[in-house]
JSON list of C-alpha atoms and ligand atoms in Angstrom, two decimals:
[
{"chain": "A", "resi": 1, "resn": "UNK", "atom": "CA", "xyz": [-9.80, -11.60, 46.78]},
{"chain": "A", "resi": 2, "resn": "UNK", "atom": "CA", "xyz": [-7.48, -9.03, 48.31]},
{"chain": "A", "resi": 3, "resn": "UNK", "atom": "CA", "xyz": [-8.63, -6.28, 50.65]},
{"chain": "A", "resi": 4, "resn": "UNK", "atom": "CA", "xyz": [-6.24, -3.53, 51.69]},
{"chain": "A", "resi": 5, "resn": "UNK", "atom": "CA", "xyz": [-3.31, -5.92, 51.57]},
{"chain": "A", "resi": 6, "resn": "UNK", "atom": "CA", "xyz": [0.16, -4.76, 52.42]},
{"chain": "A", "resi": 7, "resn": "UNK", "atom": "CA", "xyz": [3.40, -6.68, 52.51]},
{"chain": "A", "resi": 8, "resn": "UNK", "atom": "CA", "xyz": [6.32, -4.75, 54.01]},
{"chain": "A", "resi": 9, "resn": "UNK", "atom": "CA", "xyz": [6.85, -1.75, 51.76]},
{"chain": "A", "resi": 10, "resn": "UNK", "atom": "CA", "xyz": [6.85, -4.00, 48.70]},
{"chain": "A", "resi": 11, "resn": "UNK", "atom": "CA", "xyz": [3.16, -4.48, 47.93]},
{"chain": "A", "resi": 12, "resn": "UNK", "atom": "CA", "xyz": [0.15, -2.31, 48.62]},
{"chain": "A", "resi": 13, "resn": "UNK", "atom": "CA", "xyz": [-3.08, -3.55, 47.09]},
{"chain": "A", "resi": 14, "resn": "UNK", "atom": "CA", "xyz": [-6.34, -1.87, 47.98]},
{"chain": "A", "resi": 15, "resn": "UNK", "atom": "CA", "xyz": [-8.63, -4.27, 46.22]},
{"chain": "A", "resi": 16, "resn": "UNK", "atom": "CA", "xyz": [-8.11, -7.15, 43.85]},
{"chain": "A", "resi": 17, "resn": "UNK", "atom": "CA", "xyz": [-10.41, -9.92, 42.83]},
{"chain": "A", "resi": 18, "resn": "UNK", "atom": "CA", "xyz": [-9.01, -12.82, 40.82]},
{"chain": "A", "resi": 19, "resn": "UNK", "atom": "CA", "xyz": [-11.66, -14.92, 39.16]},
{"chain": "A", "resi": 20, "resn": "UNK", "atom": "CA", "xyz": [-12.06, -18.64, 39.37]},
{"chain": "A", "resi": 21, "resn": "UNK", "atom": "CA", "xyz": [-11.65, -20.61, 36.13]},
{"chain": "A", "resi": 22, "resn": "UNK", "atom": "CA", "xyz": [-9.96, -17.66, 34.48]},
{"chain": "A", "resi": 23, "resn": "UNK", "atom": "CA", "xyz": [-6.53, -17.09, 33.02]},
{"chain": "A", "resi": 24, "resn": "UNK", "atom": "CA", "xyz": [-5.00, -14.19, 34.92]},
{"chain": "A", "resi": 25, "resn": "UNK", "atom": "CA", "xyz": [-1.68, -12.68, 33.90]},
{"chain": "A", "resi": 26, "resn": "UNK", "atom": "CA", "xyz": [0.42, -10.50, 36.17]},
{"chain": "A", "resi": 27, "resn": "UNK", "atom": "CA", "xyz": [2.70, -8.14, 34.30]},
{"chain": "A", "resi": 28, "resn": "UNK", "atom": "CA", "xyz": [5.04, -5.36, 35.33]},
{"chain": "A", "resi": 29, "resn": "UNK", "atom": "CA", "xyz": [8.68, -4.50, 35.23]},
{"chain": "A", "resi": 30, "resn": "UNK", "atom": "CA", "xyz": [11.37, -6.41, 37.07]},
{"chain": "A", "resi": 31, "resn": "UNK", "atom": "CA", "xyz": [11.14, -5.76, 40.82]},
{"chain": "A", "resi": 32, "resn": "UNK", "atom": "CA", "xyz": [7.56, -4.48, 40.67]},
{"chain": "A", "resi": 33, "resn": "UNK", "atom": "CA", "xyz": [6.20, -7.21, 42.96]},
{"chain": "A", "resi": 34, "resn": "UNK", "atom": "CA", "xyz": [4.86, -10.01, 40.72]},
{"chain": "A", "resi": 35, "resn": "UNK", "atom": "CA", "xyz": [6.62, -12.84, 42.55]},
{"chain": "A", "resi": 36, "resn": "UNK", "atom": "CA", "xyz": [5.69, -11.31, 45.90]},
{"chain": "A", "resi": 37, "resn": "UNK", "atom": "CA", "xyz": [2.02, -11.27, 44.89]},
{"chain": "A", "resi": 38, "resn": "UNK", "atom": "CA", "xyz": [2.14, -14.94, 43.85]},
{"chain": "A", "resi": 39, "resn": "UNK", "atom": "CA", "xyz": [3.91, -15.91, 47.07]},
{"chain": "A", "resi": 40, "resn": "UNK", "atom": "CA", "xyz": [1.21, -14.22, 49.13]},
{"chain": "A", "resi": 41, "resn": "UNK", "atom": "CA", "xyz": [-1.42, -16.29, 47.36]},
{"chain": "A", "resi": 42, "resn": "UNK", "atom": "CA", "xyz": [-0.24, -19.59, 48.78]},
{"chain": "A", "resi": 43, "resn": "UNK", "atom": "CA", "xyz": [1.18, -18.22, 52.00]},
{"chain": "A", "resi": 44, "resn": "UNK", "atom": "CA", "xyz": [4.82, -18.74, 51.24]},
{"chain": "A", "resi": 45, "resn": "UNK", "atom": "CA", "xyz": [4.87, -15.29, 52.80]},
{"chain": "A", "resi": 46, "resn": "UNK", "atom": "CA", "xyz": [2.20, -13.66, 54.95]},
{"chain": "A", "resi": 47, "resn": "UNK", "atom": "CA", "xyz": [0.77, -10.21, 54.45]},
{"chain": "A", "resi": 48, "resn": "UNK", "atom": "CA", "xyz": [1.07, -7.87, 57.38]},
{"chain": "A", "resi": 49, "resn": "UNK", "atom": "CA", "xyz": [-2.05, -5.81, 56.78]},
{"chain": "A", "resi": 50, "resn": "UNK", "atom": "CA", "xyz": [-5.51, -6.45, 55.37]},
{"chain": "A", "resi": 51, "resn": "UNK", "atom": "CA", "xyz": [-6.88, -9.82, 54.33]},
{"chain": "A", "resi": 52, "resn": "UNK", "atom": "CA", "xyz": [-6.72, -12.24, 51.43]},
{"chain": "A", "resi": 53, "resn": "UNK", "atom": "CA", "xyz": [-9.63, -14.58, 50.83]},
{"chain": "A", "resi": 54, "resn": "UNK", "atom": "CA", "xyz": [-9.73, -17.87, 48.99]},
{"chain": "A", "resi": 55, "resn": "UNK", "atom": "CA", "xyz": [-13.31, -18.99, 48.29]},
{"chain": "A", "resi": 56, "resn": "UNK", "atom": "CA", "xyz": [-14.46, -16.42, 50.87]},
{"chain": "A", "resi": 57, "resn": "UNK", "atom": "CA", "xyz": [-12.22, -17.88, 53.55]},
{"chain": "A", "resi": 58, "resn": "UNK", "atom": "CA", "xyz": [-9.36, -15.80, 54.98]},
{"chain": "A", "resi": 59, "resn": "UNK", "atom": "CA", "xyz": [-6.03, -17.40, 54.04]},
{"chain": "A", "resi": 60, "resn": "UNK", "atom": "CA", "xyz": [-4.88, -17.14, 57.62]},
{"chain": "A", "resi": 61, "resn": "UNK", "atom": "CA", "xyz": [-7.61, -19.62, 58.58]},
{"chain": "A", "resi": 62, "resn": "UNK", "atom": "CA", "xyz": [-6.70, -22.25, 55.99]},
{"chain": "A", "resi": 63, "resn": "UNK", "atom": "CA", "xyz": [-4.15, -24.93, 56.85]},
{"chain": "A", "resi": 64, "resn": "UNK", "atom": "CA", "xyz": [-1.07, -23.99, 54.76]},
{"chain": "A", "resi": 65, "resn": "UNK", "atom": "CA", "xyz": [-0.46, -27.57, 53.62]},
{"chain": "A", "resi": 66, "resn": "UNK", "atom": "CA", "xyz": [-4.06, -27.91, 52.42]},
{"chain": "A", "resi": 67, "resn": "UNK", "atom": "CA", "xyz": [-3.91, -24.50, 50.83]},
{"chain": "A", "resi": 68, "resn": "UNK", "atom": "CA", "xyz": [-0.74, -25.36, 48.89]},
{"chain": "A", "resi": 69, "resn": "UNK", "atom": "CA", "xyz": [-2.29, -28.58, 47.67]},
{"chain": "A", "resi": 70, "resn": "UNK", "atom": "CA", "xyz": [-5.15, -26.56, 46.16]},
{"chain": "A", "resi": 71, "resn": "UNK", "atom": "CA", "xyz": [-3.07, -23.54, 45.18]},
{"chain": "A", "resi": 72, "resn": "UNK", "atom": "CA", "xyz": [0.27, -24.76, 43.89]},
{"chain": "A", "resi": 73, "resn": "UNK", "atom": "CA", "xyz": [3.17, -22.60, 42.80]},
{"chain": "A", "resi": 74, "resn": "UNK", "atom": "CA", "xyz": [5.80, -23.05, 40.15]},
{"chain": "A", "resi": 75, "resn": "UNK", "atom": "CA", "xyz": [8.69, -20.90, 41.38]},
{"chain": "A", "resi": 76, "resn": "UNK", "atom": "CA", "xyz": [10.48, -18.47, 39.09]},
{"chain": "A", "resi": 77, "resn": "UNK", "atom": "CA", "xyz": [13.64, -20.59, 39.32]},
{"chain": "A", "resi": 78, "resn": "UNK", "atom": "CA", "xyz": [12.35, -24.10, 39.88]},
{"chain": "A", "resi": 79, "resn": "UNK", "atom": "CA", "xyz": [14.61, -26.73, 41.40]},
{"chain": "A", "resi": 80, "resn": "UNK", "atom": "CA", "xyz": [15.75, -29.74, 39.43]},
{"chain": "A", "resi": 81, "resn": "UNK", "atom": "CA", "xyz": [16.33, -32.69, 41.72]},
{"chain": "A", "resi": 82, "resn": "UNK", "atom": "CA", "xyz": [19.05, -35.26, 41.16]},
{"chain": "A", "resi": 83, "resn": "UNK", "atom": "CA", "xyz": [17.79, -38.35, 39.40]},
{"chain": "A", "resi": 84, "resn": "UNK", "atom": "CA", "xyz": [15.78, -39.08, 36.28]},
{"chain": "A", "resi": 85, "resn": "UNK", "atom": "CA", "xyz": [13.07, -37.07, 34.57]},
{"chain": "A", "resi": 86, "resn": "UNK", "atom": "CA", "xyz": [10.59, -39.54, 36.07]},
{"chain": "A", "resi": 87, "resn": "UNK", "atom": "CA", "xyz": [11.96, -38.91, 39.59]},
{"chain": "A", "resi": 88, "resn": "UNK", "atom": "CA", "xyz": [11.57, -35.19, 38.98]},
{"chain": "A", "resi": 89, "resn": "UNK", "atom": "CA", "xyz": [8.00, -35.53, 37.79]},
{"chain": "A", "resi": 90, "resn": "UNK", "atom": "CA", "xyz": [6.90, -37.75, 40.66]},
{"chain": "A", "resi": 91, "resn": "UNK", "atom": "CA", "xyz": [8.65, -36.02, 43.54]},
{"chain": "A", "resi": 92, "resn": "UNK", "atom": "CA", "xyz": [5.68, -33.75, 44.36]},
{"chain": "A", "resi": 93, "resn": "UNK", "atom": "CA", "xyz": [3.23, -36.65, 44.53]},
{"chain": "A", "resi": 94, "resn": "UNK", "atom": "CA", "xyz": [5.70, -38.72, 46.56]},
{"chain": "A", "resi": 95, "resn": "UNK", "atom": "CA", "xyz": [6.22, -35.89, 48.99]},
{"chain": "A", "resi": 96, "resn": "UNK", "atom": "CA", "xyz": [2.45, -35.47, 49.40]},
{"chain": "A", "resi": 97, "resn": "UNK", "atom": "CA", "xyz": [2.12, -39.28, 49.82]},
{"chain": "A", "resi": 98, "resn": "UNK", "atom": "CA", "xyz": [-0.32, -39.46, 46.96]},
{"chain": "A", "resi": 99, "resn": "UNK", "atom": "CA", "xyz": [-0.73, -42.23, 44.39]},
{"chain": "A", "resi": 100, "resn": "UNK", "atom": "CA", "xyz": [1.93, -42.06, 41.70]},
{"chain": "A", "resi": 101, "resn": "UNK", "atom": "CA", "xyz": [1.22, -41.74, 37.99]},
{"chain": "A", "resi": 102, "resn": "UNK", "atom": "CA", "xyz": [1.92, -44.52, 35.48]},
{"chain": "A", "resi": 103, "resn": "UNK", "atom": "CA", "xyz": [4.70, -44.22, 32.90]},
{"chain": "A", "resi": 104, "resn": "UNK", "atom": "CA", "xyz": [2.04, -43.84, 30.22]},
{"chain": "A", "resi": 105, "resn": "UNK", "atom": "CA", "xyz": [0.54, -40.84, 32.00]},
{"chain": "A", "resi": 106, "resn": "UNK", "atom": "CA", "xyz": [3.99, -39.35, 32.43]},
{"chain": "A", "resi": 107, "resn": "UNK", "atom": "CA", "xyz": [4.77, -39.74, 28.74]},
{"chain": "A", "resi": 108, "resn": "UNK", "atom": "CA", "xyz": [1.45, -38.06, 27.90]},
{"chain": "A", "resi": 109, "resn": "UNK", "atom": "CA", "xyz": [2.46, -35.20, 30.14]},
{"chain": "A", "resi": 110, "resn": "UNK", "atom": "CA", "xyz": [5.89, -34.89, 28.53]},
{"chain": "A", "resi": 111, "resn": "UNK", "atom": "CA", "xyz": [4.18, -34.73, 25.17]},
{"chain": "A", "resi": 112, "resn": "UNK", "atom": "CA", "xyz": [2.01, -31.88, 26.42]},
{"chain": "A", "resi": 113, "resn": "UNK", "atom": "CA", "xyz": [5.05, -29.84, 27.37]},
{"chain": "A", "resi": 114, "resn": "UNK", "atom": "CA", "xyz": [6.71, -30.80, 24.08]},
{"chain": "A", "resi": 115, "resn": "UNK", "atom": "CA", "xyz": [9.52, -32.81, 25.62]},
{"chain": "A", "resi": 116, "resn": "UNK", "atom": "CA", "xyz": [10.54, -35.71, 23.50]},
{"chain": "A", "resi": 117, "resn": "UNK", "atom": "CA", "xyz": [12.65, -37.46, 26.13]},
{"chain": "A", "resi": 118, "resn": "UNK", "atom": "CA", "xyz": [12.81, -40.80, 27.89]},
{"chain": "A", "resi": 119, "resn": "UNK", "atom": "CA", "xyz": [11.62, -40.93, 31.49]},
{"chain": "A", "resi": 120, "resn": "UNK", "atom": "CA", "xyz": [14.82, -42.59, 32.70]},
{"chain": "A", "resi": 121, "resn": "UNK", "atom": "CA", "xyz": [17.01, -39.84, 31.30]},
{"chain": "A", "resi": 122, "resn": "UNK", "atom": "CA", "xyz": [19.15, -37.88, 33.76]},
{"chain": "A", "resi": 123, "resn": "UNK", "atom": "CA", "xyz": [17.35, -34.61, 34.55]},
{"chain": "A", "resi": 124, "resn": "UNK", "atom": "CA", "xyz": [20.63, -32.82, 35.26]},
{"chain": "A", "resi": 125, "resn": "UNK", "atom": "CA", "xyz": [21.53, -33.12, 31.59]},
{"chain": "A", "resi": 126, "resn": "UNK", "atom": "CA", "xyz": [18.49, -31.21, 30.35]},
{"chain": "A", "resi": 127, "resn": "UNK", "atom": "CA", "xyz": [18.76, -27.67, 29.03]},
{"chain": "A", "resi": 128, "resn": "UNK", "atom": "CA", "xyz": [17.42, -24.76, 31.09]},
{"chain": "A", "resi": 129, "resn": "UNK", "atom": "CA", "xyz": [14.21, -24.56, 29.08]},
{"chain": "A", "resi": 130, "resn": "UNK", "atom": "CA", "xyz": [13.72, -28.34, 29.26]},
{"chain": "A", "resi": 131, "resn": "UNK", "atom": "CA", "xyz": [14.19, -28.28, 33.04]},
{"chain": "A", "resi": 132, "resn": "UNK", "atom": "CA", "xyz": [11.62, -25.49, 33.22]},
{"chain": "A", "resi": 133, "resn": "UNK", "atom": "CA", "xyz": [9.13, -27.65, 31.32]},
{"chain": "A", "resi": 134, "resn": "UNK", "atom": "CA", "xyz": [9.76, -30.66, 33.58]},
{"chain": "A", "resi": 135, "resn": "UNK", "atom": "CA", "xyz": [9.06, -28.43, 36.58]},
{"chain": "A", "resi": 136, "resn": "UNK", "atom": "CA", "xyz": [5.87, -27.18, 34.93]},
{"chain": "A", "resi": 137, "resn": "UNK", "atom": "CA", "xyz": [4.78, -30.76, 34.24]},
{"chain": "A", "resi": 138, "resn": "UNK", "atom": "CA", "xyz": [5.44, -31.59, 37.89]},
{"chain": "A", "resi": 139, "resn": "UNK", "atom": "CA", "xyz": [3.01, -28.88, 38.99]},
{"chain": "A", "resi": 140, "resn": "UNK", "atom": "CA", "xyz": [0.36, -29.99, 36.46]},
{"chain": "A", "resi": 141, "resn": "UNK", "atom": "CA", "xyz": [0.70, -33.55, 37.77]},
{"chain": "A", "resi": 142, "resn": "UNK", "atom": "CA", "xyz": [-0.19, -32.32, 41.26]},
{"chain": "A", "resi": 143, "resn": "UNK", "atom": "CA", "xyz": [-3.58, -31.43, 39.81]},
{"chain": "A", "resi": 144, "resn": "UNK", "atom": "CA", "xyz": [-4.20, -28.30, 41.92]},
{"chain": "A", "resi": 145, "resn": "UNK", "atom": "CA", "xyz": [-7.31, -26.13, 41.63]},
{"chain": "A", "resi": 146, "resn": "UNK", "atom": "CA", "xyz": [-5.19, -23.04, 41.12]},
{"chain": "A", "resi": 147, "resn": "UNK", "atom": "CA", "xyz": [-1.84, -22.98, 39.34]},
{"chain": "A", "resi": 148, "resn": "UNK", "atom": "CA", "xyz": [0.46, -20.11, 40.31]},
{"chain": "A", "resi": 149, "resn": "UNK", "atom": "CA", "xyz": [3.10, -19.94, 37.64]},
{"chain": "A", "resi": 150, "resn": "UNK", "atom": "CA", "xyz": [5.98, -17.53, 38.03]},
{"chain": "A", "resi": 151, "resn": "UNK", "atom": "CA", "xyz": [7.35, -16.77, 34.56]},
{"chain": "A", "resi": 152, "resn": "UNK", "atom": "CA", "xyz": [6.80, -20.36, 33.35]},
{"chain": "A", "resi": 153, "resn": "UNK", "atom": "CA", "xyz": [8.13, -19.65, 29.88]},
{"chain": "A", "resi": 154, "resn": "UNK", "atom": "CA", "xyz": [11.05, -17.32, 30.67]},
{"chain": "A", "resi": 155, "resn": "UNK", "atom": "CA", "xyz": [13.66, -19.81, 29.42]},
{"chain": "A", "resi": 156, "resn": "UNK", "atom": "CA", "xyz": [11.82, -20.69, 26.22]},
{"chain": "A", "resi": 157, "resn": "UNK", "atom": "CA", "xyz": [12.10, -19.36, 22.69]},
{"chain": "A", "resi": 158, "resn": "UNK", "atom": "CA", "xyz": [9.05, -17.53, 21.39]},
{"chain": "A", "resi": 159, "resn": "UNK", "atom": "CA", "xyz": [7.63, -20.44, 19.36]},
{"chain": "A", "resi": 160, "resn": "UNK", "atom": "CA", "xyz": [7.97, -22.97, 22.17]},
{"chain": "A", "resi": 161, "resn": "UNK", "atom": "CA", "xyz": [6.58, -20.40, 24.60]},
{"chain": "A", "resi": 162, "resn": "UNK", "atom": "CA", "xyz": [3.49, -19.97, 22.45]},
{"chain": "A", "resi": 163, "resn": "UNK", "atom": "CA", "xyz": [2.91, -23.72, 22.19]},
{"chain": "A", "resi": 164, "resn": "UNK", "atom": "CA", "xyz": [3.37, -24.33, 25.91]},
{"chain": "A", "resi": 165, "resn": "UNK", "atom": "CA", "xyz": [1.17, -21.42, 27.05]},
{"chain": "A", "resi": 166, "resn": "UNK", "atom": "CA", "xyz": [-1.54, -22.39, 24.59]},
{"chain": "A", "resi": 167, "resn": "UNK", "atom": "CA", "xyz": [-1.42, -25.94, 25.91]},
{"chain": "A", "resi": 168, "resn": "UNK", "atom": "CA", "xyz": [-1.66, -24.64, 29.48]},
{"chain": "A", "resi": 169, "resn": "UNK", "atom": "CA", "xyz": [-4.57, -22.41, 28.61]},
{"chain": "A", "resi": 170, "resn": "UNK", "atom": "CA", "xyz": [-6.45, -25.30, 26.95]},
{"chain": "A", "resi": 171, "resn": "UNK", "atom": "CA", "xyz": [-5.73, -27.51, 29.93]},
{"chain": "A", "resi": 172, "resn": "UNK", "atom": "CA", "xyz": [-6.99, -24.83, 32.32]},
{"chain": "A", "resi": 173, "resn": "UNK", "atom": "CA", "xyz": [-10.23, -24.38, 30.40]},
{"chain": "A", "resi": 174, "resn": "UNK", "atom": "CA", "xyz": [-10.90, -28.05, 29.82]},
{"chain": "A", "resi": 175, "resn": "UNK", "atom": "CA", "xyz": [-10.25, -29.07, 33.41]},
{"chain": "A", "resi": 176, "resn": "UNK", "atom": "CA", "xyz": [-11.93, -26.07, 35.03]},
{"chain": "A", "resi": 177, "resn": "UNK", "atom": "CA", "xyz": [-8.72, -24.86, 36.65]},
{"chain": "A", "resi": 178, "resn": "UNK", "atom": "CA", "xyz": [-7.64, -21.36, 37.57]},
{"chain": "A", "resi": 179, "resn": "UNK", "atom": "CA", "xyz": [-4.38, -20.11, 36.14]},
{"chain": "A", "resi": 180, "resn": "UNK", "atom": "CA", "xyz": [-2.48, -17.18, 37.60]},
{"chain": "A", "resi": 181, "resn": "UNK", "atom": "CA", "xyz": [0.72, -16.45, 35.80]},
{"chain": "A", "resi": 182, "resn": "UNK", "atom": "CA", "xyz": [3.41, -13.81, 36.12]},
{"chain": "A", "resi": 183, "resn": "UNK", "atom": "CA", "xyz": [4.94, -13.05, 32.77]},
{"chain": "A", "resi": 184, "resn": "UNK", "atom": "CA", "xyz": [7.29, -10.49, 31.31]},
{"chain": "A", "resi": 185, "resn": "UNK", "atom": "CA", "xyz": [5.64, -11.01, 27.95]},
{"chain": "A", "resi": 186, "resn": "UNK", "atom": "CA", "xyz": [2.88, -8.49, 27.32]},
{"chain": "A", "resi": 187, "resn": "UNK", "atom": "CA", "xyz": [2.21, -10.40, 24.12]},
{"chain": "A", "resi": 188, "resn": "UNK", "atom": "CA", "xyz": [1.41, -13.59, 26.05]},
{"chain": "A", "resi": 189, "resn": "UNK", "atom": "CA", "xyz": [-0.63, -11.60, 28.55]},
{"chain": "A", "resi": 190, "resn": "UNK", "atom": "CA", "xyz": [-2.73, -9.78, 25.97]},
{"chain": "A", "resi": 191, "resn": "UNK", "atom": "CA", "xyz": [-3.22, -12.85, 23.81]},
{"chain": "A", "resi": 192, "resn": "UNK", "atom": "CA", "xyz": [-4.17, -15.39, 26.45]},
{"chain": "A", "resi": 193, "resn": "UNK", "atom": "CA", "xyz": [-5.45, -13.65, 29.56]},
{"chain": "A", "resi": 194, "resn": "UNK", "atom": "CA", "xyz": [-9.04, -13.13, 30.62]},
{"chain": "A", "resi": 195, "resn": "UNK", "atom": "CA", "xyz": [-7.76, -10.86, 33.33]},
{"chain": "A", "resi": 196, "resn": "UNK", "atom": "CA", "xyz": [-4.56, -8.83, 33.31]},
{"chain": "A", "resi": 197, "resn": "UNK", "atom": "CA", "xyz": [-3.03, -7.20, 36.33]},
{"chain": "A", "resi": 198, "resn": "UNK", "atom": "CA", "xyz": [-0.29, -4.67, 35.84]},
{"chain": "A", "resi": 199, "resn": "UNK", "atom": "CA", "xyz": [1.88, -3.88, 38.83]},
{"chain": "A", "resi": 200, "resn": "UNK", "atom": "CA", "xyz": [4.22, -0.96, 39.27]},
{"chain": "A", "resi": 201, "resn": "UNK", "atom": "CA", "xyz": [6.15, -0.35, 42.48]},
{"chain": "A", "resi": 202, "resn": "UNK", "atom": "CA", "xyz": [3.90, -2.78, 44.33]},
{"chain": "A", "resi": 203, "resn": "UNK", "atom": "CA", "xyz": [0.65, -1.15, 43.24]},
{"chain": "A", "resi": 204, "resn": "UNK", "atom": "CA", "xyz": [-1.88, -2.18, 40.66]},
{"chain": "A", "resi": 205, "resn": "UNK", "atom": "CA", "xyz": [-1.88, 0.44, 37.97]},
{"chain": "A", "resi": 206, "resn": "UNK", "atom": "CA", "xyz": [-3.94, -1.26, 35.36]},
{"chain": "A", "resi": 207, "resn": "UNK", "atom": "CA", "xyz": [-6.26, -4.15, 35.23]},
{"chain": "A", "resi": 208, "resn": "UNK", "atom": "CA", "xyz": [-8.15, -5.75, 32.38]},
{"chain": "A", "resi": 209, "resn": "UNK", "atom": "CA", "xyz": [-11.23, -7.47, 33.73]},
{"chain": "A", "resi": 210, "resn": "UNK", "atom": "CA", "xyz": [-10.23, -6.83, 37.35]},
{"chain": "B", "resi": 301, "resn": "ATP", "atom": "N1", "xyz": [12.32, -11.42, 50.91]},
{"chain": "B", "resi": 301, "resn": "ATP", "atom": "C1", "xyz": [12.46, -10.16, 50.54]},
{"chain": "B", "resi": 301, "resn": "ATP", "atom": "N2", "xyz": [12.90, -9.25, 51.42]},
{"chain": "B", "resi": 301, "resn": "ATP", "atom": "C2", "xyz": [13.05, -7.96, 51.06]},
{"chain": "B", "resi": 301, "resn": "ATP", "atom": "N3", "xyz": [12.76, -7.48, 49.83]},
{"chain": "B", "resi": 301, "resn": "ATP", "atom": "C3", "xyz": [12.32, -8.35, 48.93]},
{"chain": "B", "resi": 301, "resn": "ATP", "atom": "C4", "xyz": [12.14, -9.73, 49.22]},
{"chain": "B", "resi": 301, "resn": "ATP", "atom": "N4", "xyz": [11.69, -10.35, 48.11]},
{"chain": "B", "resi": 301, "resn": "ATP", "atom": "C5", "xyz": [11.60, -9.39, 47.17]},
{"chain": "B", "resi": 301, "resn": "ATP", "atom": "N5", "xyz": [11.97, -8.20, 47.65]},
{"chain": "B", "resi": 301, "resn": "ATP", "atom": "C6", "xyz": [11.95, -6.92, 46.92]},
{"chain": "B", "resi": 301, "resn": "ATP", "atom": "O1", "xyz": [10.61, -6.67, 46.57]},
{"chain": "B", "resi": 301, "resn": "ATP", "atom": "C7", "xyz": [10.51, -6.12, 45.29]},
{"chain": "B", "resi": 301, "resn": "ATP", "atom": "C8", "xyz": [9.59, -6.97, 44.42]},
{"chain": "B", "resi": 301, "resn": "ATP", "atom": "O2", "xyz": [10.21, -8.23, 44.16]},
{"chain": "B", "resi": 301, "resn": "ATP", "atom": "P1", "xyz": [9.54, -9.34, 43.29]},
{"chain": "B", "resi": 301, "resn": "ATP", "atom": "O3", "xyz": [10.43, -10.54, 43.36]},
{"chain": "B", "resi": 301, "resn": "ATP", "atom": "O4", "xyz": [8.14, -9.52, 43.73]},
{"chain": "B", "resi": 301, "resn": "ATP", "atom": "O5", "xyz": [9.57, -8.67, 41.85]},
{"chain": "B", "resi": 301, "resn": "ATP", "atom": "P2", "xyz": [9.13, -9.25, 40.44]},
{"chain": "B", "resi": 301, "resn": "ATP", "atom": "O6", "xyz": [8.10, -8.35, 39.90]},
{"chain": "B", "resi": 301, "resn": "ATP", "atom": "O7", "xyz": [8.79, -10.68, 40.58]},
{"chain": "B", "resi": 301, "resn": "ATP", "atom": "O8", "xyz": [10.48, -9.07, 39.58]},
{"chain": "B", "resi": 301, "resn": "ATP", "atom": "P3", "xyz": [11.09, -10.00, 38.41]},
{"chain": "B", "resi": 301, "resn": "ATP", "atom": "O9", "xyz": [10.34, -9.65, 37.16]},
{"chain": "B", "resi": 301, "resn": "ATP", "atom": "O10", "xyz": [12.52, -9.55, 38.35]},
{"chain": "B", "resi": 301, "resn": "ATP", "atom": "O11", "xyz": [10.94, -11.42, 38.82]},
{"chain": "B", "resi": 301, "resn": "ATP", "atom": "C9", "xyz": [11.93, -6.00, 44.77]},
{"chain": "B", "resi": 301, "resn": "ATP", "atom": "O12", "xyz": [12.34, -4.67, 44.97]},
{"chain": "B", "resi": 301, "resn": "ATP", "atom": "C10", "xyz": [12.71, -6.94, 45.64]},
{"chain": "B", "resi": 301, "resn": "ATP", "atom": "O13", "xyz": [14.04, -6.51, 45.78]},
{"chain": "B", "resi": 302, "resn": "MG", "atom": "MG1", "xyz": [9.61, -12.36, 39.86]}
]
């Protein structure tokens, strides 16, 4: 929940409540503040006015590492690390010193993001949209409570986009997750969201279910 939150002169949100276990889409034109809003939610940046609460606790009082384990972000331009697809999938778990997933689990995950590739394949040789899906799978593997996805389907064609978002939505519902996604696609937002937040010049101008 946001109360009177300001970030520089970029965002100014009087009140915003994002619901648990919902699919929330953030829409708005380029430069309106979608990425900034997502970055505030896991403290990649800190607001300079007001307060943001996660489960009724002010973000400023939650250990950032713990917060990011529960509220994990897929950046708008995700990194691809040198090495295989498997290396790229496991790097988040390795970094967090958590148990790794088996090859079988990883193949299941690749199937979910519609990537018919071998785990030992060089990740550098994937297409832009394939890299985007590996990065998405990496976030899903981290098993966070809240997934913050910044334009997760921007590099995908419309059909693949539909399949991937539908898969994500099913996953979110089945596993009781919360999905917060910035998207330039109003079609995706209106079709899949429970809650839609429209931002213009850093302000919320429209909200479905807000
Ligand atoms: N670190 C920063 N310092 C200063 N200004 C910034 C910073 N990050 C973003 N901005 C500015 O804040 C505004 C909102 O940027 P933001 O990245 O949140 O937009 P967006 O809605 O995600 O756009 P897009 O759809 O292009 O990804 C833009 O005008 C941008 O130039
Ligand atoms: Mg953005």
